[in-house]
Each structure stands twice: as structure tokens, then as C-alpha cells.
């Protein structure tokens, strides 16, 4: 591979399939399906096609929270989409999410199925449908949506920027790691200041903004993402740590983070979820 200091971009970029990096196998410069594959459909009103990455966990936590509140209409089947094997490029999945990324949702609760992609849009769709975890008072609602969209806009710097160059890139490039470590630490400070003045992100209540932010930034300060806890001094963000621990104790969060998880400690995994009783059957 070319030395990054000497790399001179060509006039027109060309796809170099040997570019390396942990996800080189699934990265492509073109969209669309690579193969025909129908999605399976279960018996519940919601069909979720996902994986327990931070973006996936946002949605499974939301479903478990809704069910925990007694919204029986939020029953869902959670199907495993193995992105490492390219399942996001199957024709059925691309039909639900033309962007080929988990999570993707099919809402079959009405007369016609509605597709929803982008984790933030899915959280909002469910919050509006069930009138839950999204404040109705205008000021609180605006605060909640502002933080929800903050997460959607900020996390790519954490994942695609910092995480990529710190953990996955084939070479360690100081400039890139510095640039994104600086930005991610700035983001953590934004959160820490906010959580120093407010119990939850949007205010006194737990909302979809917490569900969106926790799987990324909570995991980061605890050293569970990119093994970067020490590097970024995650422990120093005291308010983020306080809030991370508070949310981790919620029973729905404990269940949600297991769904579509197919790695790690066997007791933390529930690769597919089709019934509330599936959690009891999971390995202890
Ligand atoms: N902005 C999207 C990001 C989704 C995303 O990046 N999903 C990743 C896993 S966390 C994925 O499916 N990657 C597969 C790929 O890029 O091919 C969202 O919030 O839903």
C-alpha cells in the first residue's frame, strides 16, 4: 500500500479492491443489491432486520421499553442481518433500506407495510406511533429532537472517523487519529456538560435521545468501543459515566442490548427475538 505521506490522488478515483482495513470485504463504492434474497417475515406487527451494533441496540432498546410500558402493539420479530457476510446487500433488505445498513424496520401494523430506515427515523416513528419517550411539550420536544439529531450527525465522526482510524485502518495514521480523537473528546465534553445540568439528555425524563446516544457514547466511556476507554480518558467524563450507569440498570436496556447479538459471552446473546420468552431461553 502507498505511503500516505507520498500519496498523490489520481485525477479520477478508482476502486482499489485491495485497500484493506477490517471491513474492506463489505465496503463498495456502489449501492444496490448484490444477490437475490427475500427477507423472512414473522407473526408480529413489527419486523426488525438488524444486528446488535450501537445503531441496532438503539431500536431493540426502544421496542423493549415500549413493551415494558405495556404497549402490546409493539411486539416485534428481530431478524439477524450479518453485515460481515454482506446480508445487507440482499434484494429484500435493500428493498427495506436502499442504503444497505442496519437497522431496517418494516411496520406491518397498518393496512400497508411501511418501511423505515435510519435508526433516528425508526426511533421517531415508534415514539410518535406509541406516544412514548418523546415529550409533547414544545420546548422539551425540541430539546429531545435536537439531541436525537445531534447523535445522528455526530456519531459518524466517532465511528467512521475515530473508530475507523484508531481500530480498523490497516495503518495507524497519526494525523487522522489526532483529528478524530480531538473531535470525539469535544463531543464527550458536550455531553458531559449537558449531563452535569440535567438527569437525562433532554431533561428530567428518559427519551429517545438517551436511547440514541447511550449505545455509542456510554459504551465509549466504559471502554467497550474500539478499546479506546483509556486512550480517550473515558473515566474523566463523570456525568456521562453517571448517566451511562443509570441507563444500564434499566431492565428493558438489559434485554434490548442482547437482541441480535451473536458474539461475546453466550449469556449476552439473543441472535433472534420472536417472543418475550426468548430471553428466558437464552444461555445463562
Ligand atoms: N445512519 C445510520 C447508520 C447505520 C450503520 O452505519 N449501520 C452499520 C452497522 S452499525 C452497517 O449496517 N454497516 C454495514 C455496511 O456499511 O455495509 C443509522 O443510524 O441507522
mmCIF file of C-alpha atoms and ligand atoms in Angstrom:
data_model
loop_
_atom_site.group_PDB
_atom_site.id
_atom_site.type_symbol
_atom_site.label_atom_id
_atom_site.label_comp_id
_atom_site.label_asym_id
_atom_site.label_seq_id
_atom_site.Cartn_x
_atom_site.Cartn_y
_atom_site.Cartn_z
ATOM 1 C CA UNK A 1 0.000 0.000 0.000
ATOM 2 C CA UNK A 2 1.168 3.523 -0.790
ATOM 3 C CA UNK A 3 2.824 5.541 1.984
ATOM 4 C CA UNK A 4 0.142 8.059 2.998
ATOM 5 C CA UNK A 5 2.727 10.867 3.141
ATOM 6 C CA UNK A 6 3.562 10.356 -0.509
ATOM 7 C CA UNK A 7 0.137 9.573 -1.861
ATOM 8 C CA UNK A 8 -0.872 11.817 -4.714
ATOM 9 C CA UNK A 9 -4.548 11.322 -5.609
ATOM 10 C CA UNK A 10 -5.067 10.420 -9.277
ATOM 11 C CA UNK A 11 -7.278 12.619 -11.451
ATOM 12 C CA UNK A 12 -10.146 10.156 -11.119
ATOM 13 C CA UNK A 13 -10.533 7.836 -8.170
ATOM 14 C CA UNK A 14 -10.718 4.127 -8.976
ATOM 15 C CA UNK A 15 -11.943 1.264 -6.793
ATOM 16 C CA UNK A 16 -8.925 -0.499 -5.341
ATOM 17 C CA UNK A 17 -10.273 -3.773 -4.025
ATOM 18 C CA UNK A 18 -7.033 -4.435 -2.144
ATOM 19 C CA UNK A 19 -7.349 -1.309 0.012
ATOM 20 C CA UNK A 20 -7.514 -3.349 3.227
ATOM 21 C CA UNK A 21 -8.938 -2.456 6.627
ATOM 22 C CA UNK A 22 -11.202 -4.574 8.754
ATOM 23 C CA UNK A 23 -14.341 -4.013 6.678
ATOM 24 C CA UNK A 24 -12.670 -3.963 3.261
ATOM 25 C CA UNK A 25 -14.712 -7.007 2.214
ATOM 26 C CA UNK A 26 -18.072 -5.245 2.522
ATOM 27 C CA UNK A 27 -17.125 -1.696 1.518
ATOM 28 C CA UNK A 28 -18.171 -0.815 -2.030
ATOM 29 C CA UNK A 29 -18.483 2.449 -3.973
ATOM 30 C CA UNK A 30 -21.826 1.378 -5.448
ATOM 31 C CA UNK A 31 -25.281 0.857 -3.961
ATOM 32 C CA UNK A 32 -27.925 -1.745 -4.687
ATOM 33 C CA UNK A 33 -28.339 -5.470 -4.184
ATOM 34 C CA UNK A 34 -25.580 -7.973 -4.900
ATOM 35 C CA UNK A 35 -27.859 -11.014 -4.722
ATOM 36 C CA UNK A 36 -31.478 -12.104 -4.582
ATOM 37 C CA UNK A 37 -32.674 -12.878 -1.072
ATOM 38 C CA UNK A 38 -36.125 -12.424 0.373
ATOM 39 C CA UNK A 39 -36.468 -11.322 3.977
ATOM 40 C CA UNK A 40 -38.287 -13.576 6.377
ATOM 41 C CA UNK A 41 -41.457 -12.260 7.993
ATOM 42 C CA UNK A 42 -42.714 -13.312 11.414
ATOM 43 C CA UNK A 43 -46.097 -13.005 13.100
ATOM 44 C CA UNK A 44 -45.678 -9.677 14.889
ATOM 45 C CA UNK A 45 -46.677 -6.181 13.673
ATOM 46 C CA UNK A 46 -43.039 -5.062 13.522
ATOM 47 C CA UNK A 47 -40.289 -6.818 11.603
ATOM 48 C CA UNK A 48 -36.818 -5.612 12.506
ATOM 49 C CA UNK A 49 -33.772 -6.568 10.427
ATOM 50 C CA UNK A 50 -30.719 -5.703 12.439
ATOM 51 C CA UNK A 51 -27.593 -6.535 14.411
ATOM 52 C CA UNK A 52 -26.582 -5.540 17.962
ATOM 53 C CA UNK A 53 -24.144 -2.817 16.972
ATOM 54 C CA UNK A 54 -24.761 0.540 18.692
ATOM 55 C CA UNK A 55 -27.128 1.584 15.883
ATOM 56 C CA UNK A 56 -29.052 -1.680 16.202
ATOM 57 C CA UNK A 57 -29.234 -1.543 20.006
ATOM 58 C CA UNK A 58 -30.976 1.854 19.893
ATOM 59 C CA UNK A 59 -34.013 0.230 18.299
ATOM 60 C CA UNK A 60 -34.176 -3.028 20.246
ATOM 61 C CA UNK A 61 -33.975 -0.995 23.473
ATOM 62 C CA UNK A 62 -36.892 1.148 22.224
ATOM 63 C CA UNK A 63 -39.015 -1.939 21.484
ATOM 64 C CA UNK A 64 -38.247 -3.449 24.877
ATOM 65 C CA UNK A 65 -39.006 -0.123 26.598
ATOM 66 C CA UNK A 66 -42.368 0.128 24.782
ATOM 67 C CA UNK A 67 -43.258 -3.435 25.691
ATOM 68 C CA UNK A 68 -42.129 -2.762 29.270
ATOM 69 C CA UNK A 69 -44.568 0.179 29.382
ATOM 70 C CA UNK A 70 -47.366 -2.181 28.386
ATOM 71 C CA UNK A 71 -47.655 -1.343 24.655
ATOM 72 C CA UNK A 72 -48.548 -4.832 23.468
ATOM 73 C CA UNK A 73 -48.834 -3.452 19.918
ATOM 74 C CA UNK A 74 -45.058 -3.015 19.870
ATOM 75 C CA UNK A 75 -44.420 -6.767 19.613
ATOM 76 C CA UNK A 76 -41.637 -7.436 17.159
ATOM 77 C CA UNK A 77 -39.635 -10.101 15.389
ATOM 78 C CA UNK A 78 -35.927 -9.270 15.297
ATOM 79 C CA UNK A 79 -34.066 -10.989 12.467
ATOM 80 C CA UNK A 80 -30.298 -11.184 12.359
ATOM 81 C CA UNK A 81 -28.566 -9.418 9.467
ATOM 82 C CA UNK A 82 -24.944 -10.476 9.336
ATOM 83 C CA UNK A 83 -23.277 -7.419 7.796
ATOM 84 C CA UNK A 84 -19.847 -9.090 7.857
ATOM 85 C CA UNK A 85 -21.193 -11.603 5.341
ATOM 86 C CA UNK A 86 -22.921 -8.991 3.173
ATOM 87 C CA UNK A 87 -26.540 -9.768 4.173
ATOM 88 C CA UNK A 88 -27.304 -6.029 3.910
ATOM 89 C CA UNK A 89 -26.876 -6.354 0.154
ATOM 90 C CA UNK A 90 -29.618 -8.975 -0.280
ATOM 91 C CA UNK A 91 -32.503 -7.777 -2.511
ATOM 92 C CA UNK A 92 -35.114 -7.990 0.277
ATOM 93 C CA UNK A 93 -33.018 -5.954 2.688
ATOM 94 C CA UNK A 94 -32.221 -3.335 0.051
ATOM 95 C CA UNK A 95 -35.982 -3.066 -0.534
ATOM 96 C CA UNK A 96 -36.425 -2.018 3.108
ATOM 97 C CA UNK A 97 -33.242 0.062 3.278
ATOM 98 C CA UNK A 98 -31.777 1.262 -0.041
ATOM 99 C CA UNK A 99 -28.772 2.440 2.000
ATOM 100 C CA UNK A 100 -27.863 -1.189 2.921
ATOM 101 C CA UNK A 101 -27.235 -0.584 6.617
ATOM 102 C CA UNK A 102 -28.823 -1.968 9.741
ATOM 103 C CA UNK A 103 -31.213 -1.281 11.406
ATOM 104 C CA UNK A 104 -34.155 -1.507 8.992
ATOM 105 C CA UNK A 105 -37.789 -1.806 10.041
ATOM 106 C CA UNK A 106 -40.963 -2.967 8.365
ATOM 107 C CA UNK A 107 -44.025 -1.633 10.186
ATOM 108 C CA UNK A 108 -46.823 -4.043 9.278
ATOM 109 C CA UNK A 109 -49.269 -2.766 11.901
ATOM 110 C CA UNK A 110 -51.397 -0.836 9.378
ATOM 111 C CA UNK A 111 -53.192 -1.674 6.130
ATOM 112 C CA UNK A 112 -49.971 -1.369 4.115
ATOM 113 C CA UNK A 113 -46.411 -2.153 5.230
ATOM 114 C CA UNK A 114 -44.313 0.942 5.897
ATOM 115 C CA UNK A 115 -40.544 0.742 5.569
ATOM 116 C CA UNK A 116 -38.407 2.824 7.913
ATOM 117 C CA UNK A 117 -34.619 3.066 7.777
ATOM 118 C CA UNK A 118 -32.057 5.161 9.691
ATOM 119 C CA UNK A 119 -32.067 4.456 13.412
ATOM 120 C CA UNK A 120 -33.091 8.031 14.287
ATOM 121 C CA UNK A 121 -36.096 7.840 11.954
ATOM 122 C CA UNK A 122 -37.072 4.469 13.429
ATOM 123 C CA UNK A 123 -36.942 5.843 16.987
ATOM 124 C CA UNK A 124 -39.060 8.827 15.972
ATOM 125 C CA UNK A 125 -41.544 6.652 14.056
ATOM 126 C CA UNK A 126 -42.079 4.415 17.081
ATOM 127 C CA UNK A 127 -42.154 7.292 19.582
ATOM 128 C CA UNK A 128 -44.866 9.063 17.580
ATOM 129 C CA UNK A 129 -46.831 5.915 16.957
ATOM 130 C CA UNK A 130 -46.993 4.965 20.628
ATOM 131 C CA UNK A 131 -46.857 8.470 22.128
ATOM 132 C CA UNK A 132 -43.921 7.473 24.294
ATOM 133 C CA UNK A 133 -40.362 8.613 25.067
ATOM 134 C CA UNK A 134 -40.838 11.863 23.099
ATOM 135 C CA UNK A 135 -42.096 14.793 25.179
ATOM 136 C CA UNK A 136 -45.187 16.571 23.819
ATOM 137 C CA UNK A 137 -44.487 19.932 25.476
ATOM 138 C CA UNK A 138 -42.864 22.009 22.669
ATOM 139 C CA UNK A 139 -39.702 23.084 24.484
ATOM 140 C CA UNK A 140 -38.923 19.600 25.775
ATOM 141 C CA UNK A 141 -39.798 18.046 22.425
ATOM 142 C CA UNK A 142 -37.422 20.426 20.632
ATOM 143 C CA UNK A 143 -34.678 19.605 23.135
ATOM 144 C CA UNK A 144 -35.216 15.865 22.645
ATOM 145 C CA UNK A 145 -35.183 16.115 18.841
ATOM 146 C CA UNK A 146 -32.142 18.387 18.905
ATOM 147 C CA UNK A 147 -30.154 15.776 20.834
ATOM 148 C CA UNK A 148 -31.500 12.944 18.700
ATOM 149 C CA UNK A 149 -30.271 14.675 15.555
ATOM 150 C CA UNK A 150 -27.055 15.658 17.333
ATOM 151 C CA UNK A 151 -26.367 11.956 17.738
ATOM 152 C CA UNK A 152 -27.168 11.148 14.133
ATOM 153 C CA UNK A 153 -24.813 13.891 12.941
ATOM 154 C CA UNK A 154 -22.048 13.283 15.483
ATOM 155 C CA UNK A 155 -21.659 9.502 15.595
ATOM 156 C CA UNK A 156 -20.116 9.202 12.114
ATOM 157 C CA UNK A 157 -17.131 11.194 13.437
ATOM 158 C CA UNK A 158 -16.904 8.703 16.272
ATOM 159 C CA UNK A 159 -17.437 5.530 14.215
ATOM 160 C CA UNK A 160 -16.381 6.339 10.663
ATOM 161 C CA UNK A 161 -13.704 8.787 11.793
ATOM 162 C CA UNK A 162 -12.142 7.925 15.138
ATOM 163 C CA UNK A 163 -13.116 4.229 15.325
ATOM 164 C CA UNK A 164 -12.042 3.564 11.781
ATOM 165 C CA UNK A 165 -8.603 5.129 12.030
ATOM 166 C CA UNK A 166 -7.890 4.087 15.635
ATOM 167 C CA UNK A 167 -9.074 0.483 15.434
ATOM 168 C CA UNK A 168 -9.727 -0.712 11.887
ATOM 169 C CA UNK A 169 -7.462 1.032 9.360
ATOM 170 C CA UNK A 170 -4.577 -1.107 8.087
ATOM 171 C CA UNK A 171 -2.047 1.560 9.156
ATOM 172 C CA UNK A 172 -2.060 3.962 12.109
ATOM 173 C CA UNK A 173 -2.107 7.484 10.692
ATOM 174 C CA UNK A 174 -1.285 9.996 13.418
ATOM 175 C CA UNK A 175 -2.948 12.918 11.677
ATOM 176 C CA UNK A 176 -6.248 11.068 11.246
ATOM 177 C CA UNK A 177 -6.276 9.635 14.784
ATOM 178 C CA UNK A 178 -5.467 13.040 16.281
ATOM 179 C CA UNK A 179 -8.084 14.811 14.263
ATOM 180 C CA UNK A 180 -10.903 12.462 15.223
ATOM 181 C CA UNK A 181 -9.764 11.897 18.842
ATOM 182 C CA UNK A 182 -9.953 15.667 19.280
ATOM 183 C CA UNK A 183 -13.476 15.794 17.844
ATOM 184 C CA UNK A 184 -14.729 12.817 19.847
ATOM 185 C CA UNK A 185 -13.341 14.290 23.070
ATOM 186 C CA UNK A 186 -15.101 17.533 22.220
ATOM 187 C CA UNK A 187 -18.352 15.588 21.738
ATOM 188 C CA UNK A 188 -17.852 13.826 25.087
ATOM 189 C CA UNK A 189 -17.364 17.210 26.727
ATOM 190 C CA UNK A 190 -20.585 18.471 25.120
ATOM 191 C CA UNK A 191 -22.416 15.513 26.637
ATOM 192 C CA UNK A 192 -20.662 15.799 29.987
ATOM 193 C CA UNK A 193 -21.649 19.444 30.382
ATOM 194 C CA UNK A 194 -25.235 18.685 29.392
ATOM 195 C CA UNK A 195 -25.485 15.740 31.790
ATOM 196 C CA UNK A 196 -23.996 17.898 34.545
ATOM 197 C CA UNK A 197 -27.106 20.075 34.403
ATOM 198 C CA UNK A 198 -29.760 17.509 33.569
ATOM 199 C CA UNK A 199 -30.523 13.970 34.728
ATOM 200 C CA UNK A 200 -31.210 12.712 31.211
ATOM 201 C CA UNK A 201 -30.178 14.179 27.877
ATOM 202 C CA UNK A 202 -33.405 16.020 27.077
ATOM 203 C CA UNK A 203 -34.260 16.942 30.665
ATOM 204 C CA UNK A 204 -35.831 15.190 33.626
ATOM 205 C CA UNK A 205 -37.261 12.341 31.545
ATOM 206 C CA UNK A 206 -35.689 9.421 29.745
ATOM 207 C CA UNK A 207 -36.362 9.779 25.991
ATOM 208 C CA UNK A 208 -35.384 8.514 22.551
ATOM 209 C CA UNK A 209 -32.432 10.929 22.712
ATOM 210 C CA UNK A 210 -30.947 8.836 25.551
ATOM 211 C CA UNK A 211 -31.668 5.656 23.592
ATOM 212 C CA UNK A 212 -29.797 7.038 20.584
ATOM 213 C CA UNK A 213 -26.779 8.388 22.449
ATOM 214 C CA UNK A 214 -26.227 5.729 25.130
ATOM 215 C CA UNK A 215 -25.189 2.770 22.927
ATOM 216 C CA UNK A 216 -22.406 4.868 21.382
ATOM 217 C CA UNK A 217 -21.091 7.274 23.992
ATOM 218 C CA UNK A 218 -21.974 5.187 27.059
ATOM 219 C CA UNK A 219 -20.083 2.247 25.590
ATOM 220 C CA UNK A 220 -17.191 4.529 24.631
ATOM 221 C CA UNK A 221 -16.549 5.907 28.126
ATOM 222 C CA UNK A 222 -16.741 2.393 29.562
ATOM 223 C CA UNK A 223 -14.044 1.168 27.159
ATOM 224 C CA UNK A 224 -16.456 -1.105 25.277
ATOM 225 C CA UNK A 225 -15.999 0.579 21.901
ATOM 226 C CA UNK A 226 -12.764 0.310 19.921
ATOM 227 C CA UNK A 227 -10.952 -0.486 23.213
ATOM 228 C CA UNK A 228 -10.458 3.259 23.443
ATOM 229 C CA UNK A 229 -11.618 3.962 27.008
ATOM 230 C CA UNK A 230 -8.123 4.613 28.313
ATOM 231 C CA UNK A 231 -6.907 6.430 25.188
ATOM 232 C CA UNK A 232 -9.773 8.922 25.383
ATOM 233 C CA UNK A 233 -9.726 9.044 29.214
ATOM 234 C CA UNK A 234 -13.374 7.951 29.287
ATOM 235 C CA UNK A 235 -13.446 7.780 33.097
ATOM 236 C CA UNK A 236 -12.887 11.522 33.338
ATOM 237 C CA UNK A 237 -16.338 12.292 31.938
ATOM 238 C CA UNK A 238 -18.032 11.901 35.304
ATOM 239 C CA UNK A 239 -21.535 12.952 34.295
ATOM 240 C CA UNK A 240 -21.521 10.746 31.199
ATOM 241 C CA UNK A 241 -20.430 7.834 33.408
ATOM 242 C CA UNK A 242 -23.197 8.566 35.958
ATOM 243 C CA UNK A 243 -25.827 8.594 33.200
ATOM 244 C CA UNK A 244 -24.362 5.508 31.477
ATOM 245 C CA UNK A 245 -24.663 3.502 34.710
ATOM 246 C CA UNK A 246 -28.196 4.762 35.329
ATOM 247 C CA UNK A 247 -29.400 3.652 31.910
ATOM 248 C CA UNK A 248 -27.559 0.328 32.007
ATOM 249 C CA UNK A 249 -29.686 -0.652 35.037
ATOM 250 C CA UNK A 250 -32.972 -0.436 33.129
ATOM 251 C CA UNK A 251 -34.463 -3.917 32.574
ATOM 252 C CA UNK A 252 -35.521 -3.022 29.011
ATOM 253 C CA UNK A 253 -31.978 -1.898 28.220
ATOM 254 C CA UNK A 254 -30.584 -5.165 29.583
ATOM 255 C CA UNK A 255 -32.925 -7.069 27.272
ATOM 256 C CA UNK A 256 -32.539 -4.753 24.263
ATOM 257 C CA UNK A 257 -28.763 -4.957 24.191
ATOM 258 C CA UNK A 258 -28.963 -8.769 23.906
ATOM 259 C CA UNK A 259 -31.216 -8.826 20.848
ATOM 260 C CA UNK A 260 -29.491 -9.610 17.528
ATOM 261 C CA UNK A 261 -26.234 -10.126 19.365
ATOM 262 C CA UNK A 262 -24.311 -13.118 18.049
ATOM 263 C CA UNK A 263 -20.884 -12.649 19.634
ATOM 264 C CA UNK A 264 -19.320 -12.253 23.077
ATOM 265 C CA UNK A 265 -20.343 -14.035 26.260
ATOM 266 C CA UNK A 266 -23.080 -16.584 25.379
ATOM 267 C CA UNK A 267 -25.267 -15.217 28.208
ATOM 268 C CA UNK A 268 -25.244 -11.795 26.483
ATOM 269 C CA UNK A 269 -26.582 -13.143 23.177
ATOM 270 C CA UNK A 270 -30.034 -13.478 21.671
ATOM 271 C CA UNK A 271 -29.347 -13.657 17.914
ATOM 272 C CA UNK A 272 -33.047 -13.551 17.027
ATOM 273 C CA UNK A 273 -36.024 -12.480 19.081
ATOM 274 C CA UNK A 274 -39.544 -13.618 18.239
ATOM 275 C CA UNK A 275 -41.162 -13.751 21.670
ATOM 276 C CA UNK A 276 -40.702 -12.220 25.120
ATOM 277 C CA UNK A 277 -39.962 -15.704 26.449
ATOM 278 C CA UNK A 278 -36.896 -15.951 24.195
ATOM 279 C CA UNK A 279 -34.894 -14.083 26.854
ATOM 280 C CA UNK A 280 -35.523 -16.873 29.354
ATOM 281 C CA UNK A 281 -34.336 -19.450 26.824
ATOM 282 C CA UNK A 282 -31.079 -17.552 26.172
ATOM 283 C CA UNK A 283 -27.992 -19.225 27.638
ATOM 284 C CA UNK A 284 -27.467 -18.228 31.276
HETATM 285 N N1 LIG B 1 -27.001 6.401 9.999
HETATM 286 C C1 LIG B 1 -27.308 5.013 10.055
HETATM 287 C C2 LIG B 1 -26.039 4.231 10.224
HETATM 288 C C3 LIG B 1 -26.271 2.748 10.172
HETATM 289 C C4 LIG B 1 -24.961 1.980 10.075
HETATM 290 O O1 LIG B 1 -23.895 2.558 9.844
HETATM 291 N N2 LIG B 1 -25.043 0.649 10.217
HETATM 292 C C5 LIG B 1 -23.846 -0.172 10.108
HETATM 293 C C6 LIG B 1 -23.680 -1.035 11.353
HETATM 294 S S1 LIG B 1 -23.580 -0.061 12.799
HETATM 295 C C7 LIG B 1 -23.994 -1.106 8.917
HETATM 296 O O2 LIG B 1 -25.047 -1.665 8.688
HETATM 297 N N3 LIG B 1 -22.919 -1.283 8.157
HETATM 298 C C8 LIG B 1 -22.904 -2.163 7.039
HETATM 299 C C9 LIG B 1 -22.260 -1.560 5.829
HETATM 300 O O3 LIG B 1 -21.800 -0.412 5.913
HETATM 301 O O4 LIG B 1 -22.196 -2.247 4.808
HETATM 302 C C10 LIG B 1 -28.288 4.737 11.190
HETATM 303 O O5 LIG B 1 -28.202 5.451 12.201
HETATM 304 O O6 LIG B 1 -29.139 3.842 11.064
#
